[in-house]
PDB file of C-alpha atoms in Angstrom:
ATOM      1  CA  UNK N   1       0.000   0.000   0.000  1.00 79.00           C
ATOM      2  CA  UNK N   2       1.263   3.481  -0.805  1.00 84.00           C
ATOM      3  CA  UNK N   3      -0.035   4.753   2.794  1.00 91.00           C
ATOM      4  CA  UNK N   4       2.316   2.266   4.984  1.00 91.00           C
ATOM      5  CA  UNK N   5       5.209   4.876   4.322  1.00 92.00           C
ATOM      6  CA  UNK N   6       3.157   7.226   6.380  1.00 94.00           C
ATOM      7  CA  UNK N   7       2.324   4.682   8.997  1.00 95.00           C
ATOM      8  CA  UNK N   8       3.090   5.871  12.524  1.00 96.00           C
ATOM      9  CA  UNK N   9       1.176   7.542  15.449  1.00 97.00           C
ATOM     10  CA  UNK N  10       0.212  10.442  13.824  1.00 96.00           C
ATOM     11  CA  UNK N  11      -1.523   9.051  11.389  1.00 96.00           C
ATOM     12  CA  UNK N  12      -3.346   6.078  13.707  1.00 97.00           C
ATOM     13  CA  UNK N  13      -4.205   9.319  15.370  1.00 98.00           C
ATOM     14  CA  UNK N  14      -5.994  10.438  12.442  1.00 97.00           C
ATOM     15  CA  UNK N  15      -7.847   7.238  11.900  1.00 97.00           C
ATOM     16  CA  UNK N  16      -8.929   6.457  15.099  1.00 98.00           C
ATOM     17  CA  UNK N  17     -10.388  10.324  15.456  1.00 98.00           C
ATOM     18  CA  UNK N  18     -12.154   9.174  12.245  1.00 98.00           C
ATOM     19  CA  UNK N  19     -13.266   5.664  13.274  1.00 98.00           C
ATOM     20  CA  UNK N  20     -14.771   7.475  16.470  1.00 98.00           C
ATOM     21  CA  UNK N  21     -17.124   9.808  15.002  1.00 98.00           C
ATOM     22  CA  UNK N  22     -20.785   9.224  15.629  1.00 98.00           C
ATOM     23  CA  UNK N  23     -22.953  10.349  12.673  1.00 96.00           C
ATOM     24  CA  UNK N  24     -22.931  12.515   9.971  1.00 96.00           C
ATOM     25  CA  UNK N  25     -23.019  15.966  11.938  1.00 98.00           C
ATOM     26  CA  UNK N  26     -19.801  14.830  13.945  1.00 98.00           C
ATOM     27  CA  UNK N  27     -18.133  14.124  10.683  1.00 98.00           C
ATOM     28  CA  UNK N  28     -19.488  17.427   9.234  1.00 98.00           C
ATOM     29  CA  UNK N  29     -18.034  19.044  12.148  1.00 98.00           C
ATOM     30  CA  UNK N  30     -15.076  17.121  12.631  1.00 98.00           C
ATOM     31  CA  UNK N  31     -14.287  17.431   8.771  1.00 98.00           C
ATOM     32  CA  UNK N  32     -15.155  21.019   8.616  1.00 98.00           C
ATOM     33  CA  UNK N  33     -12.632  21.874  11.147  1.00 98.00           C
ATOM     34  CA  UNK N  34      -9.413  19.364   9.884  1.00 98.00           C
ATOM     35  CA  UNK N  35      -9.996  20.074   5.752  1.00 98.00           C
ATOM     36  CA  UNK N  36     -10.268  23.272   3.553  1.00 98.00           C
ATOM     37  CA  UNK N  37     -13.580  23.082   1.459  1.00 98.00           C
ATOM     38  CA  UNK N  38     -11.296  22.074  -1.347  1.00 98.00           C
ATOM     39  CA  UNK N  39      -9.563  19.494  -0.048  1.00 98.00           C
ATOM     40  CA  UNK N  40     -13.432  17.834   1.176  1.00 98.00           C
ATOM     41  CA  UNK N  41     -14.450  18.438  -2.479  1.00 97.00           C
ATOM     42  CA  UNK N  42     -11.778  16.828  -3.623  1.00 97.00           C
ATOM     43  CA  UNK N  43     -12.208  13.892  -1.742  1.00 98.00           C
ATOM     44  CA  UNK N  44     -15.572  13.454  -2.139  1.00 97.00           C
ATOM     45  CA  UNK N  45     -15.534  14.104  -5.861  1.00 98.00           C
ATOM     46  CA  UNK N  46     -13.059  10.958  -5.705  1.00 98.00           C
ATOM     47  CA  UNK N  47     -15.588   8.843  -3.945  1.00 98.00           C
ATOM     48  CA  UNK N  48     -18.189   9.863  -6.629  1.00 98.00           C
ATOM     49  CA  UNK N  49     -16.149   9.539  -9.807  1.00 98.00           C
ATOM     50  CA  UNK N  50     -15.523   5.907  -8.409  1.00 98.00           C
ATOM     51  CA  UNK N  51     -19.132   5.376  -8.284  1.00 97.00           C
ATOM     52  CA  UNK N  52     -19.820   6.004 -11.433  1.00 98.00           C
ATOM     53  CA  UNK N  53     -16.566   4.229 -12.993  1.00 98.00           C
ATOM     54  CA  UNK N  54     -18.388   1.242 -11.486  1.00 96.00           C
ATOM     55  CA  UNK N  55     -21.859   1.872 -12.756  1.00 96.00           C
ATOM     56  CA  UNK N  56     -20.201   1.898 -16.301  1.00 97.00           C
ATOM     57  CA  UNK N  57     -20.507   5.284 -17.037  1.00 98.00           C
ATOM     58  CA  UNK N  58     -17.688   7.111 -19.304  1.00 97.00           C
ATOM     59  CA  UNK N  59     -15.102   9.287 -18.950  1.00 98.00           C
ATOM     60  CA  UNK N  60     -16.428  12.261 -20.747  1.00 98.00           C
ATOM     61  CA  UNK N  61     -19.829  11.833 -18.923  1.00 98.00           C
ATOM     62  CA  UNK N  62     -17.990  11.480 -15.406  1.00 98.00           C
ATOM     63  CA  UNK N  63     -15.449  14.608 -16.189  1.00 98.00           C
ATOM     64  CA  UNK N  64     -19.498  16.539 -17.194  1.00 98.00           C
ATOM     65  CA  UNK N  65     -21.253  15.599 -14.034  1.00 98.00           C
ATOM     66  CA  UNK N  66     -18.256  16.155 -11.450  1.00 98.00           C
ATOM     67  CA  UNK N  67     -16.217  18.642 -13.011  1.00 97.00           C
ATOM     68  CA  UNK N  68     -13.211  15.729 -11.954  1.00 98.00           C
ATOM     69  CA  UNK N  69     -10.324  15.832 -14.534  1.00 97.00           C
ATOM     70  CA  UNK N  70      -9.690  13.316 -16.633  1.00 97.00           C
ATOM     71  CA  UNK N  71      -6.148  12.495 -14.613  1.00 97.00           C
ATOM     72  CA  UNK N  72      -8.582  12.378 -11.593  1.00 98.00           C
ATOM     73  CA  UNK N  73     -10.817   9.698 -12.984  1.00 98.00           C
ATOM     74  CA  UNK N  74      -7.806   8.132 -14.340  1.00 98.00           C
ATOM     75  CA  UNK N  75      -6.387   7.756 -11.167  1.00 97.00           C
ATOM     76  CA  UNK N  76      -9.566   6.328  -9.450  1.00 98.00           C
ATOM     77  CA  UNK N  77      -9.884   3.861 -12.289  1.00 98.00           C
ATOM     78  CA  UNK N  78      -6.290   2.964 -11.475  1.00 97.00           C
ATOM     79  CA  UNK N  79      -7.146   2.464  -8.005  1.00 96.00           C
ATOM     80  CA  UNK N  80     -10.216   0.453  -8.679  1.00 97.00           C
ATOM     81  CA  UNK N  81      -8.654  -1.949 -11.003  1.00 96.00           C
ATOM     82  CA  UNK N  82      -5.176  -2.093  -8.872  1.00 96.00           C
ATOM     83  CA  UNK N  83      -5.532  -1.290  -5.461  1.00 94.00           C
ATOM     84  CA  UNK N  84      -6.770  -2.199  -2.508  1.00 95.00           C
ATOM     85  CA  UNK N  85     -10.821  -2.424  -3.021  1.00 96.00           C
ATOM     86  CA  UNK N  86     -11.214   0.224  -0.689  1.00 97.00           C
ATOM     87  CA  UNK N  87     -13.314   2.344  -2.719  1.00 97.00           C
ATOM     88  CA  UNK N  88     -15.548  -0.852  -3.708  1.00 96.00           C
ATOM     89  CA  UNK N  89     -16.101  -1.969  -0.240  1.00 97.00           C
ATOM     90  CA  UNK N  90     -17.014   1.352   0.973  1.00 97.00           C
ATOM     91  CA  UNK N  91     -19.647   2.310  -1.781  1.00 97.00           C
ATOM     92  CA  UNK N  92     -21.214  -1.600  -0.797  1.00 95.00           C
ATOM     93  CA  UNK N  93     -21.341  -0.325   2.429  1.00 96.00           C
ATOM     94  CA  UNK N  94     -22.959   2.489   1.694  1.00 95.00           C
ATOM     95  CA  UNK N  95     -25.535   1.286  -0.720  1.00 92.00           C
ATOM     96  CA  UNK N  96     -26.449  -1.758   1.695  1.00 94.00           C
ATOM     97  CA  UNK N  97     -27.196   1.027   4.539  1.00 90.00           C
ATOM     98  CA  UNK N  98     -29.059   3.252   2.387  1.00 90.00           C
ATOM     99  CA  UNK N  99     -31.392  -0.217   0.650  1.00 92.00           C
ATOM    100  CA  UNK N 100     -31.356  -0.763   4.527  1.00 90.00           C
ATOM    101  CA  UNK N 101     -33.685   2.625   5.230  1.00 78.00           C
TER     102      UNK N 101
END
C-alpha cells in the first residue's frame, strides 16, 4: 500500500479520530474543522467519480457531471482496477445502509 510509508502515530491518530465519530453531523463538524472546502471536495468528488466508474458510465460523462479531470478519474480507475478495493467496499457499504432505510 502506498499509505504504509506514512504509517506511525500520527496518522493512527488520524484514523482512530475518524473511526470514532458518531454520525454525519460529527463528521461534518469534525471534517469542517481538519480540511479546507477544497480538499473535502476533492475527496468526495473521488468517492463519486468511483461510483460512477463502477456503474459503467464514461469518462467524458464522469469529467461533465463532477467537473473531476480526466487524470482524476484516471487515477480512481487505477485504483479500482489495482488497489486495494477500498473504494468498492465502501460504496457496498454504503448502498447496503441506504437499501437498509
Amino acid at each position: 500500500m502506498q499509505i504504509d510509508k506514512l504509517r506511525g502515530k500520527a496518522l493512527d491518530q488520524l484514523f482512530k479520530s475518524v473511526l470514532s465519530l458518531k454520525d454525519l453531523e460529527e463528521c461534518y463538524r469534525f471534517f469542517d474543522d481538519l480540511c479546507t472546502v477544497n480538499e473535502i471536495q476533492s475527496l468526495s468528488q473521488r468517492l463519486e467519480v468511483a461510483r460512477m466508474l463502477r456503474e459503467g458510465k464514461t469518462y467524458h460523462k464522469i469529467e461533465s457531471e463532477t467537473g473531476a479531470s480526466t487524470a482524476t478519474i484516471s487515477r480512481v480507475k487505477r485504483c479500482l482496477n489495482y488497489g486495494n478495493d477500498a473504494y468498492e467496499m465502501a460504496l457496498e457499504r454504503i448502498k447496503v445502509d441506504e437499501a437498509a432505510k
